[in-house]
């Protein structure tokens, strides 16, 4: 894939092996840099090598030039042997192993993945396999890894790790085919999506999902209520526990790594959304609210939550407790409805942990900057430090068409404060379904927000890439700059379209106005 | 201009008059909204009107359908009579009047402009003409208004007012003509640029600037050292006070409203940048640093700062104290060089105020999220609460091609903390000169950052627009949503390209999965 393109010429697929488990092979991107050449006051050049930089790589085998992809065969099953080795244990979730003091290959895998520049550059890191185990045991981190999705490369979601991003795809009857959905999944992974939610509705849900999972190197999440609703002809009030349960089992069997479950909707809380400017904006939340009101009963998701946990524990499908009452506009942020649901989610996450089910908490949505902190602080307390997974939040409602930006601002802020995973938002949010370019824009915007938070939190080695790119910029090593960037293709394209060429200044400012060139000159002036 | 387009069909140019000065006519955009129609459980419709919303409008006469533009004649001189009325006073800066307790028409103008929805909606506001006067007198706000730029509509820069944004344009020998530059200026004002910096280098600097100023309804800033450098053939060491002084006078006469002056570079501080990863990245900063080192002398800008103040005071050109040592990468943020210069700027701003010269302080640049607060707090203390005007900051260096986003994240953060004006960054920053679409993207990204900060700071009436747009969204009043948005054209375009039509759900989710539709249904369920 990437290697066809000169934008990726200095990038190489690289694998690092495990120490506890030698059959672990963690894929990453190695960026080979050109040397820095400086000239002294006599014009004599001096050459200094630049060490290669390793980049976290979510693209799986697709970026390996030796890999030949056949969508019908799917991806290599990297986790198959590990899962088989422990097949006879009674409790098979990562949390169960973690609580039992056992470090799994998945745990070592993510510890390598989180630290990729540390060893080479002598940077100390708190992220050891044992630390990973401990965070999972405490519920502070989730390693989504359905035993039926062995194609997935392990990754971890928790606030003491790199901030992750999720992307959404989903067919719609009118606008996309199954092949297109697989292509979108691969595309999202190429740009850096850490997990992928399949939000398909309409026909062919099962088959679409099967193709996506078999070809997806990252964990896949779904919202099972969508398929259940299709099974009852789109009539929310016809939903039942039995239909939902069968849907869960069907999806667990396929290998879904996490489920969004809107079990936090309580009958006595639904009316709290009446006071709102924008009511309920979560699809799952509105479906379950309708069910509760029509039947005047607690939802079957809440009532059967322990049964849900018993099912998913067999597969190690994680739970993403959906925020059905998240605010849908700035005016509704941090209101009673939202926080009442958060309290319920705190209760539920405790129940999940009792069954060794990994779980995280979904969050808003639409929140102005000054109300973001309260969201994060309250979530940590009420939900016992379970990972927070937010949708943005957008920090203003006045920019439809630019909600990747309104939300990247909020996402960076909340991730800095402790959110572990960010659900991406594309420019078309609130207006239309995203196309491929929108997905790319959304993913890159969220990689920016996540990385900004990693820097602010001081993640070990996060600054290595910024520094390498900045040094390349200052040295006029233009190509190195592009190879190190989040979007090598676009940065190269802008550079070339402008007619720039490699050299010690560029046509933007010209030689007399080039601050970098002048600085290089200054350093030659003797004092 | 806008009215040709159906994206603007419900927008109308509206003028509000002054009370202290009846000849004040503050232009704004009035958005006329359609009523909310709800149906009860029997399907009987109920109609409720929605009050019009007023939007701050930087486009000047260009958005008035009655205005016929002739670039050779320039814009109407809205401030001419006010300036003439006070022509014989000795001290003619807004700061001089403010300190003398005099409220100028410009001061009342901005008080109306800052409050446009407040009176109609009964929102209390602290921003009275007297408050404006007091903020200018204290130096906490700047009202840039060269007496030779009477075409400019008054606006105010200060942290107790709406956050403003600046856009940059500038010709380059190869890529643009004077006509194009005027068109770009108009374009920047159309999308919401509050001030405009002409950063032209190369030939025709004087003429380009003349055309821009005569046709620009917002304050125009420049960096005079650029023109001075052209006068000495691009050789920094040939610069002198005399050449610079003449350039200042020439530009004051033309009507430049504020000058970026890198007088904060001190000889003994230049070496502090040697330790940096990226050295000096300010063009003006590198030019002046070179001058200091070559001559081994304090810069003529620092030495002649009082003379500079005496010149600009005659025209009421404000000073933007340039941050020649701003950090150019994450690694260099908040370093000794940067903060040493900030101390000097604090000294200089006091000297400017003694001469009744309005002044503000330029800030970075490249700063990770967790180091932004220190920038703002230190600036307030060291520079005695003079307004802060920052370039972003970008919060990570790894995304060339997306620096409108990396920097909007930092801009929103620093503006929330108190920065008064944000200098926009386009997607092509670090790569190439922006084209028209890049300018639009940059401006809208910065309007988002500024507005996010206005909401977070609780600016009176800032939330009115968010709420109106959110209500339109919830009501499925699609066209109202677009008319209220920062980019009516793009939001409408995305909607139409997707094949959506007006109606009580859209093809994104379909009727069964439309949360808003379900919420409306829920509200009809009797309890």
Tab-separated table of N, CA, C and O in Angstrom, chain A residues 323 326-335 338-339 363-376 388 390-397 406-407 409-411 413-414, chain B residues 452 455-456 466:
chain	number	residue	atom	x	y	z
A	323	UNK	N	-23.647	6.524	26.172
A	323	UNK	CA	-24.273	7.670	26.833
A	323	UNK	C	-25.484	8.124	26.027
A	323	UNK	O	-25.433	9.070	25.252
A	326	UNK	N	-26.442	11.829	26.306
A	326	UNK	CA	-25.399	12.845	26.135
A	326	UNK	C	-26.017	14.113	25.554
A	326	UNK	O	-26.993	14.048	24.803
A	327	UNK	N	-25.442	15.272	25.903
A	327	UNK	CA	-25.991	16.527	25.394
A	327	UNK	C	-25.756	16.652	23.886
A	327	UNK	O	-24.702	16.275	23.390
A	328	UNK	N	-26.734	17.221	23.198
A	328	UNK	CA	-26.642	17.370	21.751
A	328	UNK	C	-26.424	18.808	21.317
A	328	UNK	O	-26.477	19.120	20.128
A	329	UNK	N	-26.190	19.671	22.277
A	329	UNK	CA	-25.866	21.059	21.935
A	329	UNK	C	-25.216	21.699	23.159
A	329	UNK	O	-25.291	21.160	24.269
A	330	UNK	N	-24.600	22.835	22.934
A	330	UNK	CA	-23.895	23.541	24.005
A	330	UNK	C	-24.832	23.826	25.182
A	330	UNK	O	-24.450	23.678	26.346
A	331	UNK	N	-26.071	24.204	24.868
A	331	UNK	CA	-27.011	24.582	25.929
A	331	UNK	C	-27.333	23.408	26.864
A	331	UNK	O	-27.677	23.619	28.023
A	332	UNK	N	-27.249	22.192	26.367
A	332	UNK	CA	-27.643	21.029	27.174
A	332	UNK	C	-26.472	20.381	27.919
A	332	UNK	O	-26.666	19.386	28.627
A	333	UNK	N	-25.278	20.923	27.758
A	333	UNK	CA	-24.090	20.295	28.358
A	333	UNK	C	-24.182	20.250	29.877
A	333	UNK	O	-24.681	21.177	30.500
A	334	UNK	N	-23.662	19.170	30.446
A	334	UNK	CA	-23.535	19.003	31.909
A	334	UNK	C	-24.874	19.145	32.623
A	334	UNK	O	-24.911	19.665	33.735
A	335	UNK	N	-25.938	18.709	32.024
A	335	UNK	CA	-27.239	18.879	32.678
A	335	UNK	C	-27.594	17.656	33.522
A	335	UNK	O	-26.845	16.679	33.605
A	338	UNK	N	-27.780	14.190	31.719
A	338	UNK	CA	-26.456	13.624	31.421
A	338	UNK	C	-25.818	13.030	32.673
A	338	UNK	O	-25.313	11.899	32.647
A	339	UNK	N	-25.839	13.771	33.749
A	339	UNK	CA	-25.134	13.314	34.949
A	339	UNK	C	-25.896	12.213	35.692
A	339	UNK	O	-25.284	11.388	36.372
A	363	UNK	N	-18.751	9.233	26.542
A	363	UNK	CA	-19.044	10.594	27.006
A	363	UNK	C	-19.361	11.517	25.847
A	363	UNK	O	-19.258	11.140	24.682
A	364	UNK	N	-19.723	12.784	26.182
A	364	UNK	CA	-20.214	13.709	25.160
A	364	UNK	C	-19.124	14.105	24.166
A	364	UNK	O	-17.948	13.866	24.415
A	365	UNK	N	-19.563	14.730	23.170
A	365	UNK	CA	-20.840	15.182	22.623
A	365	UNK	C	-20.679	16.674	22.313
A	365	UNK	O	-19.915	17.073	21.480
A	366	UNK	N	-21.390	17.487	23.025
A	366	UNK	CA	-21.358	18.955	22.853
A	366	UNK	C	-21.112	19.586	24.220
A	366	UNK	O	-21.989	19.528	25.085
A	367	UNK	N	-19.969	20.180	24.420
A	367	UNK	CA	-19.620	20.789	25.711
A	367	UNK	C	-18.737	22.014	25.466
A	367	UNK	O	-17.717	21.900	24.788
A	368	UNK	N	-19.102	23.182	26.016
A	368	UNK	CA	-18.206	24.334	25.854
A	368	UNK	C	-16.926	24.119	26.667
A	368	UNK	O	-16.912	23.358	27.635
A	369	UNK	N	-15.867	24.787	26.262
A	369	UNK	CA	-14.542	24.558	26.867
A	369	UNK	C	-14.548	24.587	28.396
A	369	UNK	O	-13.914	23.752	29.036
A	370	UNK	N	-15.264	25.546	28.971
A	370	UNK	CA	-15.179	25.703	30.431
A	370	UNK	C	-15.953	24.630	31.194
A	370	UNK	O	-15.852	24.559	32.407
A	371	UNK	N	-16.724	23.813	30.488
A	371	UNK	CA	-17.458	22.748	31.185
A	371	UNK	C	-16.861	21.362	30.937
A	371	UNK	O	-17.426	20.348	31.355
A	372	UNK	N	-15.753	21.303	30.230
A	372	UNK	CA	-15.146	20.006	29.919
A	372	UNK	C	-14.541	19.370	31.171
A	372	UNK	O	-14.697	18.175	31.411
A	373	UNK	N	-13.878	20.173	31.966
A	373	UNK	CA	-13.188	19.635	33.135
A	373	UNK	C	-14.152	18.919	34.077
A	373	UNK	O	-13.848	17.842	34.590
A	374	UNK	N	-15.308	19.506	34.295
A	374	UNK	CA	-16.285	18.871	35.186
A	374	UNK	C	-16.689	17.494	34.659
A	374	UNK	O	-16.889	16.545	35.423
A	375	UNK	N	-16.817	17.368	33.347
A	375	UNK	CA	-17.139	16.066	32.754
A	375	UNK	C	-16.107	15.017	33.130
A	375	UNK	O	-16.446	13.906	33.525
A	376	UNK	N	-14.856	15.381	32.950
A	376	UNK	CA	-13.788	14.414	33.171
A	376	UNK	C	-13.659	14.057	34.649
A	376	UNK	O	-13.540	12.884	35.012
A	388	UNK	N	-12.530	6.631	29.839
A	388	UNK	CA	-13.562	7.493	29.262
A	388	UNK	C	-13.334	7.542	27.749
A	388	UNK	O	-12.184	7.611	27.286
A	390	UNK	N	-14.881	9.606	24.562
A	390	UNK	CA	-15.808	10.698	24.237
A	390	UNK	C	-15.914	10.950	22.736
A	390	UNK	O	-15.010	10.638	21.963
A	391	UNK	N	-17.033	11.527	22.376
A	391	UNK	CA	-17.328	11.897	20.982
A	391	UNK	C	-17.023	13.388	20.864
A	391	UNK	O	-17.860	14.226	21.149
A	392	UNK	N	-15.830	13.717	20.462
A	392	UNK	CA	-15.368	15.105	20.523
A	392	UNK	C	-14.946	15.424	21.925
A	392	UNK	O	-14.054	14.769	22.439
A	393	UNK	N	-15.590	16.373	22.630
A	393	UNK	CA	-16.815	17.101	22.300
A	393	UNK	C	-16.590	18.325	21.399
A	393	UNK	O	-15.519	18.915	21.422
A	394	UNK	N	-17.641	18.662	20.641
A	394	UNK	CA	-17.618	19.935	19.932
A	394	UNK	C	-17.766	21.047	20.976
A	394	UNK	O	-18.476	20.884	21.963
A	395	UNK	N	-17.084	22.149	20.744
A	395	UNK	CA	-17.085	23.243	21.725
A	395	UNK	C	-17.919	24.436	21.279
A	395	UNK	O	-18.019	25.435	21.997
A	396	UNK	N	-18.498	24.345	20.105
A	396	UNK	CA	-19.480	25.335	19.656
A	396	UNK	C	-20.363	24.679	18.601
A	396	UNK	O	-19.931	23.765	17.896
A	397	UNK	N	-21.588	25.185	18.505
A	397	UNK	CA	-22.547	24.610	17.551
A	397	UNK	C	-22.648	25.398	16.253
A	397	UNK	O	-23.466	25.053	15.403
A	406	UNK	N	-14.316	21.914	15.341
A	406	UNK	CA	-14.974	22.298	16.606
A	406	UNK	C	-14.781	21.188	17.639
A	406	UNK	O	-14.666	21.459	18.829
A	407	UNK	N	-14.732	19.939	17.163
A	407	UNK	CA	-14.625	18.819	18.101
A	407	UNK	C	-13.183	18.450	18.407
A	407	UNK	O	-12.901	17.940	19.497
A	409	UNK	N	-10.915	20.524	18.997
A	409	UNK	CA	-10.568	21.438	20.090
A	409	UNK	C	-10.996	20.842	21.430
A	409	UNK	O	-10.215	20.776	22.379
A	410	UNK	N	-12.230	20.384	21.491
A	410	UNK	CA	-12.718	19.779	22.734
A	410	UNK	C	-12.053	18.448	23.026
A	410	UNK	O	-11.772	18.120	24.187
A	411	UNK	N	-11.778	17.691	21.971
A	411	UNK	CA	-11.173	16.369	22.138
A	411	UNK	C	-9.768	16.479	22.728
A	411	UNK	O	-9.393	15.730	23.633
A	413	UNK	N	-8.661	18.838	24.549
A	413	UNK	CA	-8.805	19.303	25.930
A	413	UNK	C	-9.184	18.154	26.863
A	413	UNK	O	-8.559	17.953	27.908
A	414	UNK	N	-10.188	17.392	26.484
A	414	UNK	CA	-10.669	16.344	27.389
A	414	UNK	C	-9.666	15.187	27.462
A	414	UNK	O	-9.517	14.551	28.510
B	452	UNK	N	-15.363	29.700	20.467
B	452	UNK	CA	-15.285	28.723	21.559
B	452	UNK	C	-14.804	29.416	22.830
B	452	UNK	O	-15.306	29.146	23.930
B	455	UNK	N	-17.574	31.718	24.305
B	455	UNK	CA	-18.534	30.920	25.083
B	455	UNK	C	-17.953	30.585	26.453
B	455	UNK	O	-18.624	30.717	27.476
B	456	UNK	N	-16.700	30.149	26.446
B	456	UNK	CA	-16.077	29.707	27.698
B	456	UNK	C	-15.902	30.879	28.667
B	456	UNK	O	-15.981	30.710	29.876
B	466	UNK	N	-25.350	29.916	19.054
B	466	UNK	CA	-25.321	28.463	19.226
B	466	UNK	C	-26.718	27.926	19.502
B	466	UNK	O	-27.146	26.920	18.929
